[in-house]
């Protein structure tokens, strides 16, 4: 749990609010921390879709709760992959 929290705050606030991730901060987090799990985070259409899907309240940022949604989805994907 501490690692998930630390990773979020490592990237949040570089561009704006310390409590949220901008699209650029999310891109940096995905490429640095999650490597190839989500494919190429430099792929702008893919990044736009991920960001849009995560931004549940449509405020143009990803807050911690929305970030945890990403973590949960990746965990479920990995679980399904390893069950095969």
Coordinates of N, CA, C and O in Angstrom, one line a residue:
X1 N 0.8 -1.2 0.0 CA 0.0 0.0 0.0 C 0.9 1.3 0.0 O 0.6 2.2 -0.7
X2 N 1.9 1.2 0.8 CA 2.8 2.4 0.9 C 3.4 2.7 -0.5 O 3.6 3.9 -0.8
X3 N 3.7 1.7 -1.2 CA 4.4 1.9 -2.5 C 3.4 2.5 -3.5 O 3.8 3.5 -4.2
X4 N 2.1 2.1 -3.5 CA 1.1 2.7 -4.4 C 1.0 4.2 -4.1 O 0.9 5.0 -5.0
X5 N 0.9 4.5 -2.8 CA 0.8 5.9 -2.4 C 2.0 6.7 -2.8 O 1.9 7.8 -3.3
X6 N 3.2 6.2 -2.5 CA 4.4 6.9 -2.8 C 4.5 7.1 -4.3 O 4.9 8.2 -4.7
X7 N 4.2 6.2 -5.1 CA 4.3 6.3 -6.6 C 3.3 7.5 -7.0 O 3.7 8.3 -7.8
X8 N 2.1 7.5 -6.5 CA 1.2 8.6 -6.9 C 1.8 9.9 -6.6 O 1.8 10.8 -7.5
X9 N 2.3 10.1 -5.4 CA 2.8 11.4 -5.0 C 4.2 11.8 -5.6 O 4.5 12.9 -5.7
X10 N 4.8 10.8 -6.1 CA 6.1 11.0 -6.8 C 5.9 11.8 -8.1 O 6.7 12.6 -8.5
X11 N 4.7 11.5 -8.7 CA 4.4 12.2 -10.0 C 3.4 13.3 -9.9 O 3.4 14.2 -10.7
X12 N 2.5 13.3 -8.9 CA 1.5 14.4 -8.8 C 2.2 15.7 -8.4 O 3.2 15.7 -7.7
X13 N 1.6 16.7 -8.8 CA 2.1 18.1 -8.4 C 3.3 18.6 -9.2 O 3.7 19.7 -8.9
X14 N 3.8 17.9 -10.1 CA 4.9 18.4 -10.9 C 4.5 19.5 -11.8 O 5.2 20.5 -12.0
X15 N 3.2 19.4 -12.3 CA 2.7 20.5 -13.2 C 1.7 21.4 -12.5 O 1.6 22.5 -12.8
X16 N 0.9 20.8 -11.6 CA -0.2 21.6 -10.9 C -0.3 21.1 -9.5 O 0.6 21.1 -8.7
X17 N -1.6 20.7 -9.2 CA -2.0 20.3 -7.8 C -1.3 19.1 -7.4 O -1.2 18.1 -8.1
X18 N -0.8 19.1 -6.2 CA -0.1 18.0 -5.6 C -1.0 16.8 -5.3 O -0.5 15.6 -5.2
X19 N -2.3 17.0 -5.3 CA -3.3 15.9 -5.0 C -3.8 15.3 -6.3 O -4.7 14.4 -6.2
X20 N -3.3 15.7 -7.5 CA -3.9 15.1 -8.7 C -2.7 14.9 -9.7 O -1.7 15.5 -9.6
X21 N -3.1 14.1 -10.7 CA -2.1 13.9 -11.8 C -2.7 14.6 -13.1 O -3.9 14.4 -13.4
X22 N -1.9 15.3 -13.7 CA -2.2 15.9 -15.0 C -2.0 14.7 -16.1 O -1.5 13.7 -15.7
X23 N -2.4 15.0 -17.3 CA -2.2 14.0 -18.3 C -0.7 13.7 -18.5 O -0.3 12.5 -18.7
X24 N 0.1 14.7 -18.5 CA 1.6 14.6 -18.6 C 2.2 13.8 -17.4 O 3.0 12.9 -17.6
X25 N 1.7 14.1 -16.2 CA 2.2 13.3 -15.1 C 1.8 11.9 -15.1 O 2.6 11.0 -14.8
X26 N 0.5 11.6 -15.6 CA 0.1 10.2 -15.7 C 0.9 9.5 -16.8 O 1.3 8.4 -16.5
X27 N 1.2 10.2 -17.9 CA 2.1 9.6 -18.9 C 3.5 9.2 -18.3 O 4.0 8.1 -18.5
X28 N 4.0 10.1 -17.5 CA 5.3 9.8 -16.9 C 5.3 8.7 -15.9 O 6.1 7.8 -15.9
X29 N 4.2 8.6 -15.2 CA 4.0 7.5 -14.2 C 3.9 6.2 -14.9 O 4.6 5.2 -14.6
X30 N 3.1 6.2 -16.0 CA 2.8 4.9 -16.7 C 4.1 4.4 -17.4 O 4.5 3.2 -17.3
X31 N 4.9 5.3 -18.0 CA 6.1 4.9 -18.7 C 7.2 4.5 -17.7 O 7.9 3.6 -18.0
X32 N 7.3 5.2 -16.6 CA 8.4 4.9 -15.7 C 8.1 3.8 -14.7 O 9.0 3.0 -14.4
X33 N 6.9 3.7 -14.3 CA 6.5 2.7 -13.2 C 5.9 1.4 -13.7 O 6.0 0.4 -13.1
X34 N 5.2 1.5 -14.9 CA 4.4 0.3 -15.3 C 5.0 -0.2 -16.6 O 4.4 -1.2 -17.2
X35 N 6.0 0.3 -17.1 CA 6.7 -0.2 -18.3 C 5.8 -0.6 -19.4 O 5.0 0.2 -19.9
X36 N 5.8 -1.8 -19.8 CA 5.0 -2.3 -20.9 C 3.7 -2.9 -20.6 O 3.0 -3.4 -21.4
X37 N 3.3 -2.8 -19.3 CA 2.0 -3.4 -18.9 C 0.9 -2.8 -19.7 O 0.0 -3.5 -20.2
X38 N 0.9 -1.5 -19.9 CA -0.2 -0.8 -20.6 C 0.1 -0.5 -22.1 O -0.5 0.3 -22.7
X39 N 1.2 -1.0 -22.6 CA 1.6 -0.7 -23.9 C 2.4 0.6 -23.9 O 3.0 1.0 -22.9
X40 N 2.5 1.2 -25.0 CA 3.3 2.4 -25.2 C 2.5 3.6 -24.6 O 1.5 4.1 -25.2
X41 N 3.0 4.2 -23.5 CA 2.3 5.4 -23.0 C 2.6 6.6 -23.8 O 2.0 7.6 -23.6
X42 N 3.5 6.5 -24.7 CA 3.8 7.6 -25.6 C 2.7 7.7 -26.8 O 2.7 8.7 -27.5
X43 N 1.9 6.6 -26.9 CA 0.9 6.6 -27.9 C -0.3 7.5 -27.4 O -1.0 7.2 -26.6
X44 N -0.3 8.7 -28.1 CA -1.2 9.8 -27.6 C -2.7 9.3 -27.6 O -3.4 9.5 -26.6
X45 N -3.2 8.7 -28.6 CA -4.6 8.2 -28.5 C -4.9 7.2 -27.4 O -5.9 7.3 -26.7
X46 N -3.9 6.3 -27.1 CA -4.1 5.4 -26.0 C -4.1 6.1 -24.7 O -4.9 5.9 -23.8
X47 N -3.1 7.0 -24.5 CA -3.0 7.8 -23.3 C -4.3 8.7 -23.1 O -4.8 8.7 -22.0
X48 N -4.8 9.3 -24.2 CA -6.0 10.1 -24.1 C -7.2 9.2 -23.6 O -8.0 9.7 -22.7
X49 N -7.3 8.0 -24.1 CA -8.4 7.1 -23.7 C -8.2 6.7 -22.2 O -9.2 6.7 -21.5
X50 N -7.0 6.3 -21.8 CA -6.8 5.9 -20.4 C -7.1 7.1 -19.5 O -7.8 6.9 -18.5
X51 N -6.7 8.3 -19.9 CA -6.9 9.5 -19.0 C -8.4 9.7 -18.9 O -8.9 10.0 -17.9
X52 N -9.1 9.7 -20.1 CA -10.5 10.0 -20.1 C -11.3 9.0 -19.3 O -12.2 9.3 -18.5
X53 N -10.9 7.7 -19.4 CA -11.6 6.6 -18.6 C -11.3 6.8 -17.1 O -12.2 6.5 -16.3
X54 N -10.2 7.2 -16.7 CA -9.8 7.4 -15.3 C -10.5 8.6 -14.7 O -10.9 8.6 -13.5
X55 N -10.6 9.7 -15.5 CA -11.1 10.9 -15.0 C -12.7 10.9 -14.8 O -13.4 11.5 -15.5
X56 N -13.1 10.1 -13.8 CA -14.5 9.9 -13.6 C -15.3 11.1 -13.4 O -16.5 11.2 -13.8
X57 N -14.8 12.1 -12.7 CA -15.5 13.3 -12.4 C -15.3 14.4 -13.4 O -15.9 15.5 -13.3
X58 N -14.6 14.1 -14.5 CA -14.4 15.0 -15.6 C -13.8 16.3 -15.3 O -14.2 17.4 -15.9
X59 N -12.9 16.4 -14.3 CA -12.3 17.7 -13.9 C -11.0 17.9 -14.6 O -10.3 18.9 -14.3
X60 N -10.6 17.0 -15.5 CA -9.3 17.2 -16.2 C -8.1 16.8 -15.5 O -7.0 17.1 -16.0
X61 N -8.3 16.1 -14.4 CA -7.1 15.5 -13.6 C -7.5 14.1 -13.1 O -8.7 13.7 -13.2
X62 N -6.5 13.4 -12.7 CA -6.7 12.1 -12.1 C -6.3 12.2 -10.6 O -5.2 12.5 -10.3
X63 N -7.3 12.1 -9.7 CA -7.0 12.1 -8.3 C -6.7 10.8 -7.8 O -6.6 9.8 -8.5
X64 N -6.4 10.7 -6.5 CA -5.9 9.4 -5.9 C -6.9 8.3 -6.1 O -6.5 7.2 -6.4
X65 N -8.2 8.6 -5.8 CA -9.2 7.5 -6.0 C -9.3 7.0 -7.4 O -9.4 5.8 -7.7
X66 N -9.2 7.9 -8.4 CA -9.2 7.5 -9.8 C -8.0 6.7 -10.2 O -8.0 5.8 -10.9
X67 N -6.8 7.1 -9.6 CA -5.6 6.4 -9.8 C -5.7 4.9 -9.3 O -5.3 4.0 -9.9
X68 N -6.3 4.8 -8.1 CA -6.5 3.4 -7.5 C -7.4 2.6 -8.4 O -7.2 1.4 -8.5
X69 N -8.3 3.2 -9.2 CA -9.1 2.5 -10.1 C -8.2 1.8 -11.2 O -8.4 0.7 -11.6
X70 N -7.2 2.6 -11.7 CA -6.2 2.1 -12.6 C -5.5 0.9 -12.0 O -5.4 -0.1 -12.7
X71 N -5.0 1.0 -10.8 CA -4.3 0.0 -10.1 C -5.2 -1.3 -10.0 O -4.7 -2.4 -10.3
X72 N -6.4 -1.1 -9.6 CA -7.4 -2.2 -9.5 C -7.6 -2.9 -10.8 O -7.6 -4.2 -10.9
X73 N -7.7 -2.2 -11.9 CA -7.9 -2.7 -13.2 C -6.7 -3.5 -13.7 O -6.9 -4.6 -14.2
X74 N -5.5 -3.0 -13.4 CA -4.3 -3.7 -13.8 C -4.2 -5.0 -13.0 O -3.8 -6.0 -13.6
X75 N -4.5 -4.9 -11.7 CA -4.4 -6.1 -10.9 C -5.4 -7.2 -11.4 O -5.0 -8.4 -11.5
X76 N -6.6 -6.8 -11.8 CA -7.6 -7.8 -12.3 C -7.1 -8.4 -13.6 O -7.2 -9.6 -13.8
X77 N -6.5 -7.5 -14.5 CA -6.0 -8.0 -15.7 C -4.8 -9.0 -15.5 O -4.8 -10.1 -16.1
X78 N -3.9 -8.7 -14.6 CA -2.8 -9.6 -14.3 C -3.3 -10.9 -13.7 O -2.8 -12.0 -14.0
X79 N -4.3 -10.9 -12.9 CA -4.9 -12.1 -12.3 C -5.5 -13.0 -13.4 O -5.2 -14.2 -13.4
X80 N -6.2 -12.4 -14.3 CA -6.8 -13.2 -15.4 C -5.7 -13.8 -16.3 O -5.8 -14.9 -16.7
X81 N -4.6 -13.0 -16.5 CA -3.5 -13.5 -17.3 C -2.9 -14.7 -16.7 O -2.6 -15.7 -17.3
X82 N -2.6 -14.6 -15.4 CA -1.9 -15.7 -14.7 C -2.8 -16.9 -14.4 O -2.3 -18.0 -14.1
X83 N -4.1 -16.8 -14.6 CA -5.0 -17.9 -14.4 C -5.0 -18.8 -15.6 O -5.4 -20.0 -15.6
X84 N -4.6 -18.3 -16.8 CA -4.6 -19.0 -18.0 C -3.4 -20.0 -18.1 O -2.4 -19.9 -17.6

